Amino acid sequence: MPKEHVIQDGECILSVADTAKVSKYHTIWDDPLNAELKKTRPNPNALVVGDKVQIPDPKEKTVGAPTGATKTVTVKKKEPPSLHIVLVGAEDKPLKDKAWAMTEPVVAKGTTGADGLIKVAALDVGAKKGALTIVIHPPPKPPGPPPKKEKPKPSYPPAVDPDEYKDAKVPDLPKDLETLELTLKIGSLPSHNHESGVKARLYNLGFLQAADPKPDVLLDAVKRYQRSLLSQKEGSGKAADIQDDLKNRHDKK
């Protein structure tokens, strides 16, 4: 008999398939039992808490071989998921060539690409949180030695150059580099066509200061999004009116 799994916070179709010991999530997602859910949630990695996924009965595969013969069966390994993060700055422009370091759920480091992309491969399917640090502005380099002055021809008695008796001044370096420290919530991005998905994307893009704001704060954030990115001076403030544009802008990678 098929089993029903109710989506919890931090779950996506990959983690559901892993729990069900299914090597490919398509086995579950493409089953006719989940046809209605697919219409509602076009992205299987962006489900909503409370969604119900039907897990079909496992299909048995029979392998034939002559008596006394050896049959080799190749079992495909599960492909681990990867994490993609795009850093965007002012005017919706990507932050390129920024050094980053991740300490959780894996240890990795690198530099953002021209599109602001950070890609971390081979994550554990069950990973639900992460820690990422990005250097926005590197520390200034100490100045080099001052250029040598041409000394005039010696006279008697020789002239005193006061600059020769001054210590070279090196500007104080900032104690803390200008960095951005992010706590990541992996596998918890709801579908774009649900209010929780609109909130999450607005939060990621900086239009919200809290992931679950009050209704009036969400209304204001939607209107600011409509004014700044959609050139709508009198925006509706309705989450449903920006969900498609928000998906294309936020989920484009």
GROMACS .gro file of C-alpha atoms in nm:
model
  253
    1MET     CA    1   0.000   0.000   0.000
    2PRO     CA    2   0.126   0.351  -0.078
    3LYS     CA    3   0.233   0.561   0.219
    4GLU     CA    4   0.156   0.924   0.282
    5HIS     CA    5   0.428   1.160   0.403
    6VAL     CA    6   0.339   1.504   0.542
    7ILE     CA    7   0.610   1.763   0.470
    8GLN     CA    8   0.781   1.908   0.777
    9ASP     CA    9   0.998   2.219   0.802
   10GLY     CA   10   1.332   2.162   0.630
   11GLU     CA   11   1.211   1.883   0.401
   12CYS     CA   12   1.205   1.864   0.024
   13ILE     CA   13   1.145   1.581  -0.219
   14LEU     CA   14   1.512   1.476  -0.198
   15SER     CA   15   1.497   1.422   0.177
   16VAL     CA   16   1.162   1.245   0.144
   17ALA     CA   17   1.309   1.006  -0.112
   18ASP     CA   18   1.614   0.947   0.109
   19THR     CA   19   1.394   0.863   0.410
   20ALA     CA   20   1.189   0.628   0.194
   21LYS     CA   21   1.515   0.467   0.069
   22VAL     CA   22   1.436   0.554  -0.293
   23SER     CA   23   1.744   0.621  -0.508
   24LYS     CA   24   1.574   0.872  -0.742
   25TYR     CA   25   1.314   1.122  -0.627
   26HIS     CA   26   1.148   1.103  -0.972
   27THR     CA   27   1.019   0.760  -0.873
   28ILE     CA   28   0.801   0.936  -0.616
   29TRP     CA   29   0.742   1.273  -0.780
   30ASP     CA   30   0.644   1.142  -1.124
   31ASP     CA   31   0.408   0.880  -0.987
   32PRO     CA   32   0.042   0.946  -1.082
   33LEU     CA   33  -0.041   0.947  -0.711
   34ASN     CA   34   0.128   1.288  -0.685
   35ALA     CA   35  -0.017   1.441  -1.002
   36GLU     CA   36  -0.234   1.693  -0.816
   37LEU     CA   37   0.052   1.799  -0.588
   38LYS     CA   38   0.274   1.858  -0.892
   39LYS     CA   39   0.017   2.101  -1.033
   40THR     CA   40   0.015   2.299  -0.708
   41ARG     CA   41   0.389   2.281  -0.642
   42PRO     CA   42   0.577   2.297  -0.974
   43ASN     CA   43   0.917   2.277  -0.800
   44PRO     CA   44   0.960   1.957  -0.593
   45ASN     CA   45   1.241   2.122  -0.396
   46ALA     CA   46   1.009   2.403  -0.283
   47LEU     CA   47   0.730   2.229  -0.096
   48VAL     CA   48   0.521   2.378   0.185
   49VAL     CA   49   0.488   2.249   0.540
   50GLY     CA   50   0.176   2.034   0.549
   51ASP     CA   51   0.192   1.920   0.184
   52LYS     CA   52   0.114   1.551   0.149
   53VAL     CA   53   0.343   1.337  -0.067
   54GLN     CA   54   0.232   0.989  -0.165
   55ILE     CA   55   0.508   0.730  -0.163
   56PRO     CA   56   0.422   0.443  -0.398
   57ASP     CA   57   0.497   0.080  -0.325
   58PRO     CA   58   0.851  -0.016  -0.428
   59LYS     CA   59   0.868  -0.189  -0.762
   60GLU     CA   60   1.045  -0.522  -0.766
   61LYS     CA   61   1.278  -0.590  -1.054
   62THR     CA   62   1.344  -0.947  -1.165
   63VAL     CA   63   1.683  -1.027  -1.315
   64GLY     CA   64   1.708  -1.349  -1.509
   65ALA     CA   65   2.019  -1.563  -1.553
   66PRO     CA   66   2.081  -1.920  -1.674
   67THR     CA   67   2.135  -2.184  -1.407
   68GLY     CA   68   2.499  -2.191  -1.296
   69ALA     CA   69   2.576  -1.859  -1.464
   70THR     CA   70   2.694  -1.537  -1.300
   71LYS     CA   71   2.492  -1.222  -1.351
   72THR     CA   72   2.639  -0.881  -1.274
   73VAL     CA   73   2.395  -0.617  -1.154
   74THR     CA   74   2.501  -0.253  -1.132
   75VAL     CA   75   2.330  -0.045  -0.864
   76LYS     CA   76   2.343   0.327  -0.931
   77LYS     CA   77   2.457   0.546  -0.645
   78LYS     CA   78   2.245   0.836  -0.525
   79GLU     CA   79   2.365   1.167  -0.659
   80PRO     CA   80   2.421   1.403  -0.363
   81PRO     CA   81   2.246   1.741  -0.376
   82SER     CA   82   2.428   2.070  -0.425
   83LEU     CA   83   2.364   2.415  -0.284
   84HIS     CA   84   2.351   2.727  -0.504
   85ILE     CA   85   2.356   3.077  -0.354
   86VAL     CA   86   2.360   3.399  -0.557
   87LEU     CA   87   2.480   3.718  -0.388
   88VAL     CA   88   2.315   4.035  -0.515
   89GLY     CA   89   2.395   4.389  -0.410
   90ALA     CA   90   2.256   4.733  -0.484
   91GLU     CA   91   2.048   4.781  -0.796
   92ASP     CA   92   2.004   4.404  -0.824
   93LYS     CA   93   2.364   4.363  -0.943
   94PRO     CA   94   2.561   4.045  -0.858
   95LEU     CA   95   2.845   4.064  -0.608
   96LYS     CA   96   3.135   3.915  -0.803
   97ASP     CA   97   3.487   3.824  -0.692
   98LYS     CA   98   3.391   3.809  -0.322
   99ALA     CA   99   3.579   3.562  -0.103
  100TRP     CA  100   3.354   3.325   0.092
  101ALA     CA  101   3.399   3.045   0.342
  102MET     CA  102   3.149   2.784   0.463
  103THR     CA  103   3.192   2.596   0.790
  104GLU     CA  104   2.861   2.409   0.802
  105PRO     CA  105   2.728   2.167   0.679
  106VAL     CA  106   3.055   2.121   0.489
  107VAL     CA  107   3.387   2.303   0.501
  108ALA     CA  108   3.448   2.485   0.173
  109LYS     CA  109   3.573   2.817   0.042
  110GLY     CA  110   3.604   3.004  -0.283
  111THR     CA  111   3.522   3.324  -0.471
  112THR     CA  112   3.191   3.429  -0.619
  113GLY     CA  113   3.167   3.417  -0.996
  114ALA     CA  114   3.075   3.699  -1.233
  115ASP     CA  115   2.708   3.621  -1.165
  116GLY     CA  116   2.759   3.626  -0.785
  117LEU     CA  117   2.718   3.249  -0.765
  118ILE     CA  118   2.838   3.030  -0.481
  119LYS     CA  119   2.809   2.659  -0.554
  120VAL     CA  120   2.872   2.393  -0.292
  121ALA     CA  121   2.854   2.032  -0.409
  122ALA     CA  122   2.806   1.697  -0.236
  123LEU     CA  123   2.587   1.801   0.055
  124ASP     CA  124   2.427   1.552   0.286
  125VAL     CA  125   2.060   1.505   0.198
  126GLY     CA  126   1.964   1.561   0.559
  127ALA     CA  127   2.150   1.895   0.593
  128LYS     CA  128   1.915   2.162   0.728
  129LYS     CA  129   2.142   2.449   0.834
  130GLY     CA  130   2.466   2.611   0.732
  131ALA     CA  131   2.711   2.887   0.819
  132LEU     CA  132   2.856   3.111   0.549
  133THR     CA  133   3.088   3.413   0.572
  134ILE     CA  134   3.144   3.653   0.281
  135VAL     CA  135   3.413   3.921   0.271
  136ILE     CA  136   3.239   4.223   0.122
  137HIS     CA  137   3.535   4.463   0.145
  138PRO     CA  138   3.887   4.323   0.195
  139PRO     CA  139   4.123   4.511   0.427
  140PRO     CA  140   4.329   4.788   0.271
  141LYS     CA  141   4.686   4.701   0.189
  142PRO     CA  142   4.956   4.880   0.389
  143PRO     CA  143   5.123   5.154   0.185
  144GLY     CA  144   5.463   5.084   0.039
  145PRO     CA  145   5.776   5.281   0.131
  146PRO     CA  146   5.766   5.649   0.034
  147PRO     CA  147   5.960   5.746  -0.275
  148LYS     CA  148   6.316   5.850  -0.212
  149LYS     CA  149   6.387   6.216  -0.237
  150GLU     CA  150   6.679   6.334  -0.439
  151LYS     CA  151   6.917   6.495  -0.197
  152PRO     CA  152   7.087   6.815  -0.299
  153LYS     CA  153   7.458   6.817  -0.340
  154PRO     CA  154   7.627   6.812  -0.002
  155SER     CA  155   7.737   7.142   0.135
  156TYR     CA  156   7.941   7.220   0.437
  157PRO     CA  157   7.806   7.178   0.691
  158PRO     CA  158   7.550   6.935   0.536
  159ALA     CA  159   7.184   7.043   0.550
  160VAL     CA  160   6.955   6.856   0.788
  161ASP     CA  161   6.656   6.681   0.626
  162PRO     CA  162   6.387   6.650   0.899
  163ASP     CA  163   6.203   6.376   0.705
  164GLU     CA  164   6.495   6.142   0.766
  165TYR     CA  165   6.418   6.142   1.137
  166LYS     CA  166   6.046   6.066   1.118
  167ASP     CA  167   5.904   5.716   1.160
  168ALA     CA  168   5.705   5.595   0.863
  169LYS     CA  169   5.333   5.614   0.939
  170VAL     CA  170   5.127   5.302   0.866
  171PRO     CA  171   4.749   5.350   0.887
  172ASP     CA  172   4.569   5.142   1.146
  173LEU     CA  173   4.401   4.840   0.993
  174PRO     CA  174   4.040   4.775   1.094
  175LYS     CA  175   4.010   4.520   1.371
  176ASP     CA  176   3.718   4.349   1.196
  177LEU     CA  177   3.697   4.306   0.823
  178GLU     CA  178   3.369   4.415   0.667
  179THR     CA  179   3.211   4.075   0.636
  180LEU     CA  180   2.865   3.930   0.604
  181GLU     CA  181   2.790   3.629   0.822
  182LEU     CA  182   2.489   3.426   0.717
  183THR     CA  183   2.304   3.146   0.889
  184LEU     CA  184   2.154   2.928   0.619
  185LYS     CA  185   1.830   2.734   0.642
  186ILE     CA  186   1.874   2.456   0.388
  187GLY     CA  187   1.582   2.275   0.226
  188SER     CA  188   1.324   2.513   0.375
  189LEU     CA  189   1.228   2.735   0.083
  190PRO     CA  190   0.849   2.706   0.037
  191SER     CA  191   0.679   2.719  -0.301
  192HIS     CA  192   0.660   3.063  -0.462
  193ASN     CA  193   0.280   3.046  -0.492
  194HIS     CA  194   0.229   3.024  -0.117
  195GLU     CA  195   0.247   3.324   0.117
  196SER     CA  196   0.525   3.162   0.320
  197GLY     CA  197   0.729   3.133  -0.003
  198VAL     CA  198   0.675   3.501  -0.082
  199LYS     CA  199   0.788   3.595   0.270
  200ALA     CA  200   1.101   3.380   0.247
  201ARG     CA  201   1.206   3.528  -0.087
  202LEU     CA  202   1.143   3.886   0.025
  203TYR     CA  203   1.352   3.815   0.334
  204ASN     CA  204   1.637   3.674   0.124
  205LEU     CA  205   1.629   3.980  -0.103
  206GLY     CA  206   1.641   4.221   0.189
  207PHE     CA  207   1.285   4.355   0.173
  208LEU     CA  208   1.201   4.202   0.511
  209GLN     CA  209   1.399   4.208   0.834
  210ALA     CA  210   1.217   3.906   0.978
  211ALA     CA  211   1.121   3.582   0.805
  212ASP     CA  212   0.766   3.583   0.944
  213PRO     CA  213   0.655   3.948   0.968
  214LYS     CA  214   0.325   4.095   1.079
  215PRO     CA  215   0.063   4.155   0.804
  216ASP     CA  216   0.123   4.532   0.787
  217VAL     CA  217   0.500   4.481   0.756
  218LEU     CA  218   0.448   4.229   0.474
  219LEU     CA  219   0.210   4.471   0.300
  220ASP     CA  220   0.473   4.746   0.313
  221ALA     CA  221   0.747   4.511   0.188
  222VAL     CA  222   0.538   4.402  -0.111
  223LYS     CA  223   0.463   4.766  -0.199
  224ARG     CA  224   0.834   4.855  -0.179
  225TYR     CA  225   0.913   4.560  -0.404
  226GLN     CA  226   0.651   4.678  -0.653
  227ARG     CA  227   0.784   5.036  -0.650
  228SER     CA  228   1.154   4.957  -0.672
  229LEU     CA  229   1.159   4.655  -0.903
  230LEU     CA  230   0.831   4.670  -1.095
  231SER     CA  231   0.804   5.051  -1.132
  232GLN     CA  232   0.457   5.046  -0.978
  233LYS     CA  233   0.410   5.369  -0.781
  234GLU     CA  234   0.078   5.254  -0.640
  235GLY     CA  235   0.137   4.885  -0.571
  236SER     CA  236  -0.140   4.661  -0.442
  237GLY     CA  237   0.065   4.521  -0.153
  238LYS     CA  238  -0.078   4.175  -0.224
  239ALA     CA  239   0.169   3.887  -0.206
  240ALA     CA  240  -0.007   3.702  -0.488
  241ASP     CA  241   0.059   3.993  -0.727
  242ILE     CA  242   0.438   3.959  -0.708
  243GLN     CA  243   0.483   3.584  -0.661
  244ASP     CA  244   0.563   3.503  -1.024
  245ASP     CA  245   0.807   3.792  -1.072
  246LEU     CA  246   0.960   3.714  -0.732
  247LYS     CA  247   1.013   3.351  -0.832
  248ASN     CA  248   1.185   3.446  -1.159
  249ARG     CA  249   1.406   3.700  -0.984
  250HIS     CA  250   1.493   3.487  -0.679
  251ASP     CA  251   1.503   3.137  -0.828
  252LYS     CA  252   1.676   3.223  -1.153
  253LYS     CA  253   1.985   3.014  -1.072
   0.00000   0.00000   0.00000
